[in-house]
């Protein structure tokens, strides 16, 4: 049917341009378009639970020195420690391109005690 319609229509530059615009618009609906929404739907889980983790540099001059705060520790301390280590690794990779970390307060440290349903880790990225 489409073939018949295309044959019956005159092939004008405006008609050809419309077909090209429609085709290019449809190609924009591929994986790249869906990936832009994936971060809102997909959340990293540890021990099957989502933990909110945030990393930040300690001082503007020393971006290698960072802290990580993990919330919702009441869901499980083990998963929260894993989420903190993961967030620290992401921070160092983003800032320095390496995952090497010298910990001040490590995720597996006995001094990590939840306060107000949060834990805080601290370390230095080592390139």
PDB file of C-alpha atoms in Angstrom:
ATOM      1  CA  UNK A   1       0.000   0.000   0.000  1.00  0.00           C
ATOM      2  CA  UNK A   2       2.827   2.399   0.879  1.00  0.00           C
ATOM      3  CA  UNK A   3       4.501   1.550  -2.401  1.00  0.00           C
ATOM      4  CA  UNK A   4       1.322   2.491  -4.292  1.00  0.00           C
ATOM      5  CA  UNK A   5       1.035   5.779  -2.437  1.00  0.00           C
ATOM      6  CA  UNK A   6       4.652   6.648  -3.137  1.00  0.00           C
ATOM      7  CA  UNK A   7       4.281   5.803  -6.846  1.00  0.00           C
ATOM      8  CA  UNK A   8       1.128   7.869  -7.192  1.00  0.00           C
ATOM      9  CA  UNK A   9       2.657  10.925  -5.558  1.00  0.00           C
ATOM     10  CA  UNK A  10       4.847  13.307  -7.460  1.00  0.00           C
ATOM     11  CA  UNK A  11       8.421  13.261  -6.261  1.00  0.00           C
ATOM     12  CA  UNK A  12       9.034  16.904  -5.489  1.00  0.00           C
ATOM     13  CA  UNK A  13      11.966  18.232  -3.470  1.00  0.00           C
ATOM     14  CA  UNK A  14       9.578  19.181  -0.660  1.00  0.00           C
ATOM     15  CA  UNK A  15       8.129  15.647  -0.560  1.00  0.00           C
ATOM     16  CA  UNK A  16      11.573  14.074  -0.468  1.00  0.00           C
ATOM     17  CA  UNK A  17      12.612  16.447   2.310  1.00  0.00           C
ATOM     18  CA  UNK A  18       9.544  15.480   4.359  1.00  0.00           C
ATOM     19  CA  UNK A  19      10.358  11.773   4.016  1.00  0.00           C
ATOM     20  CA  UNK A  20      13.981  12.399   5.098  1.00  0.00           C
ATOM     21  CA  UNK A  21      12.881  14.458   8.089  1.00  0.00           C
ATOM     22  CA  UNK A  22      10.421  11.756   9.171  1.00  0.00           C
ATOM     23  CA  UNK A  23      13.076   9.052   8.814  1.00  0.00           C
ATOM     24  CA  UNK A  24      15.671  10.992  10.810  1.00  0.00           C
ATOM     25  CA  UNK A  25      13.122  11.738  13.530  1.00  0.00           C
ATOM     26  CA  UNK A  26      12.370   8.041  13.924  1.00  0.00           C
ATOM     27  CA  UNK A  27      16.050   7.167  14.243  1.00  0.00           C
ATOM     28  CA  UNK A  28      16.315   9.542  17.221  1.00  0.00           C
ATOM     29  CA  UNK A  29      13.998   7.224  19.142  1.00  0.00           C
ATOM     30  CA  UNK A  30      16.672   4.525  19.445  1.00  0.00           C
ATOM     31  CA  UNK A  31      18.720   3.417  22.444  1.00  0.00           C
ATOM     32  CA  UNK A  32      20.327   6.825  22.966  1.00  0.00           C
ATOM     33  CA  UNK A  33      16.961   8.434  23.555  1.00  0.00           C
ATOM     34  CA  UNK A  34      15.957   5.766  26.082  1.00  0.00           C
ATOM     35  CA  UNK A  35      19.339   5.951  27.820  1.00  0.00           C
ATOM     36  CA  UNK A  36      18.656   9.559  28.768  1.00  0.00           C
ATOM     37  CA  UNK A  37      15.875   8.339  31.059  1.00  0.00           C
ATOM     38  CA  UNK A  38      17.657   5.237  32.354  1.00  0.00           C
ATOM     39  CA  UNK A  39      19.451   7.033  35.193  1.00  0.00           C
ATOM     40  CA  UNK A  40      16.098   8.011  36.661  1.00  0.00           C
ATOM     41  CA  UNK A  41      14.805   4.438  36.572  1.00  0.00           C
ATOM     42  CA  UNK A  42      17.934   2.434  37.335  1.00  0.00           C
ATOM     43  CA  UNK A  43      19.463   2.612  40.792  1.00  0.00           C
ATOM     44  CA  UNK A  44      22.466   0.649  42.015  1.00  0.00           C
ATOM     45  CA  UNK A  45      21.553  -1.764  44.813  1.00  0.00           C
ATOM     46  CA  UNK A  46      23.727  -3.513  47.384  1.00  0.00           C
ATOM     47  CA  UNK A  47      22.477  -6.614  49.163  1.00  0.00           C
ATOM     48  CA  UNK A  48      19.272  -5.998  47.195  1.00  0.00           C
ATOM     49  CA  UNK A  49      18.670  -2.574  48.745  1.00  0.00           C
ATOM     50  CA  UNK A  50      19.205   0.986  47.423  1.00  0.00           C
ATOM     51  CA  UNK A  51      21.393   3.254  49.565  1.00  0.00           C
ATOM     52  CA  UNK A  52      21.762   6.959  48.871  1.00  0.00           C
ATOM     53  CA  UNK A  53      25.481   7.789  48.705  1.00  0.00           C
ATOM     54  CA  UNK A  54      27.080  11.157  48.049  1.00  0.00           C
ATOM     55  CA  UNK A  55      30.743  11.983  47.583  1.00  0.00           C
ATOM     56  CA  UNK A  56      32.390  15.380  47.834  1.00  0.00           C
ATOM     57  CA  UNK A  57      35.855  16.863  48.034  1.00  0.00           C
ATOM     58  CA  UNK A  58      36.979  18.075  51.451  1.00  0.00           C
ATOM     59  CA  UNK A  59      38.651  21.266  50.201  1.00  0.00           C
ATOM     60  CA  UNK A  60      38.729  23.109  46.898  1.00  0.00           C
ATOM     61  CA  UNK A  61      42.531  22.928  46.766  1.00  0.00           C
ATOM     62  CA  UNK A  62      42.659  19.195  47.517  1.00  0.00           C
ATOM     63  CA  UNK A  63      40.188  17.399  45.330  1.00  0.00           C
ATOM     64  CA  UNK A  64      41.990  14.104  45.988  1.00  0.00           C
ATOM     65  CA  UNK A  65      40.778  14.231  49.615  1.00  0.00           C
ATOM     66  CA  UNK A  66      37.107  13.258  49.729  1.00  0.00           C
ATOM     67  CA  UNK A  67      34.308  12.103  51.994  1.00  0.00           C
ATOM     68  CA  UNK A  68      31.392   9.824  51.222  1.00  0.00           C
ATOM     69  CA  UNK A  69      28.131   9.974  53.142  1.00  0.00           C
ATOM     70  CA  UNK A  70      25.780   7.009  52.897  1.00  0.00           C
ATOM     71  CA  UNK A  71      22.166   7.361  54.049  1.00  0.00           C
ATOM     72  CA  UNK A  72      19.531   4.766  54.972  1.00  0.00           C
ATOM     73  CA  UNK A  73      22.013   2.612  56.903  1.00  0.00           C
ATOM     74  CA  UNK A  74      19.154   1.113  58.903  1.00  0.00           C
ATOM     75  CA  UNK A  75      18.457  -1.122  55.909  1.00  0.00           C
ATOM     76  CA  UNK A  76      21.759  -2.951  56.510  1.00  0.00           C
ATOM     77  CA  UNK A  77      25.270  -1.896  57.479  1.00  0.00           C
ATOM     78  CA  UNK A  78      27.000  -4.311  55.100  1.00  0.00           C
ATOM     79  CA  UNK A  79      25.177  -2.948  52.046  1.00  0.00           C
ATOM     80  CA  UNK A  80      25.796   0.624  53.176  1.00  0.00           C
ATOM     81  CA  UNK A  81      29.537  -0.045  53.413  1.00  0.00           C
ATOM     82  CA  UNK A  82      29.510  -1.513  49.898  1.00  0.00           C
ATOM     83  CA  UNK A  83      27.578   1.501  48.585  1.00  0.00           C
ATOM     84  CA  UNK A  84      30.113   3.851  50.184  1.00  0.00           C
ATOM     85  CA  UNK A  85      33.069   2.009  48.663  1.00  0.00           C
ATOM     86  CA  UNK A  86      31.349   2.059  45.278  1.00  0.00           C
ATOM     87  CA  UNK A  87      30.658   5.796  45.486  1.00  0.00           C
ATOM     88  CA  UNK A  88      34.282   6.476  46.487  1.00  0.00           C
ATOM     89  CA  UNK A  89      35.543   4.469  43.527  1.00  0.00           C
ATOM     90  CA  UNK A  90      33.243   6.383  41.172  1.00  0.00           C
ATOM     91  CA  UNK A  91      34.531   9.693  42.600  1.00  0.00           C
ATOM     92  CA  UNK A  92      38.199   8.780  42.117  1.00  0.00           C
ATOM     93  CA  UNK A  93      37.622   7.468  38.600  1.00  0.00           C
ATOM     94  CA  UNK A  94      35.786  10.662  37.670  1.00  0.00           C
ATOM     95  CA  UNK A  95      38.437  12.967  39.159  1.00  0.00           C
ATOM     96  CA  UNK A  96      41.653  11.047  38.425  1.00  0.00           C
ATOM     97  CA  UNK A  97      40.833   8.099  36.189  1.00  0.00           C
ATOM     98  CA  UNK A  98      41.933   5.566  38.787  1.00  0.00           C
ATOM     99  CA  UNK A  99      40.241   3.501  41.470  1.00  0.00           C
ATOM    100  CA  UNK A 100      43.180   3.482  43.896  1.00  0.00           C
ATOM    101  CA  UNK A 101      42.170   4.831  47.297  1.00  0.00           C
ATOM    102  CA  UNK A 102      44.115   5.403  50.503  1.00  0.00           C
ATOM    103  CA  UNK A 103      41.457   5.214  53.204  1.00  0.00           C
ATOM    104  CA  UNK A 104      41.373   7.362  56.331  1.00  0.00           C
ATOM    105  CA  UNK A 105      38.060   5.812  57.405  1.00  0.00           C
ATOM    106  CA  UNK A 106      37.630   2.642  55.330  1.00  0.00           C
ATOM    107  CA  UNK A 107      34.319   0.878  54.655  1.00  0.00           C
ATOM    108  CA  UNK A 108      35.474  -2.221  56.553  1.00  0.00           C
ATOM    109  CA  UNK A 109      36.828  -0.215  59.508  1.00  0.00           C
ATOM    110  CA  UNK A 110      35.428  -0.935  62.970  1.00  0.00           C
ATOM    111  CA  UNK A 111      35.203   2.822  63.567  1.00  0.00           C
ATOM    112  CA  UNK A 112      32.352   3.130  61.052  1.00  0.00           C
ATOM    113  CA  UNK A 113      29.345   3.590  63.321  1.00  0.00           C
ATOM    114  CA  UNK A 114      25.953   4.771  62.043  1.00  0.00           C
ATOM    115  CA  UNK A 115      24.863   8.185  63.322  1.00  0.00           C
ATOM    116  CA  UNK A 116      21.389   9.484  62.412  1.00  0.00           C
ATOM    117  CA  UNK A 117      20.978   6.561  59.957  1.00  0.00           C
ATOM    118  CA  UNK A 118      24.154   7.621  58.064  1.00  0.00           C
ATOM    119  CA  UNK A 119      27.784   6.572  57.858  1.00  0.00           C
ATOM    120  CA  UNK A 120      30.696   8.671  56.646  1.00  0.00           C
ATOM    121  CA  UNK A 121      33.829   7.382  54.929  1.00  0.00           C
ATOM    122  CA  UNK A 122      36.952   9.364  54.108  1.00  0.00           C
ATOM    123  CA  UNK A 123      39.926   8.819  51.834  1.00  0.00           C
ATOM    124  CA  UNK A 124      42.430  10.064  49.264  1.00  0.00           C
ATOM    125  CA  UNK A 125      42.475   9.204  45.568  1.00  0.00           C
ATOM    126  CA  UNK A 126      45.920   7.983  44.491  1.00  0.00           C
ATOM    127  CA  UNK A 127      46.746   8.240  40.781  1.00  0.00           C
TER     128      UNK A 127
END
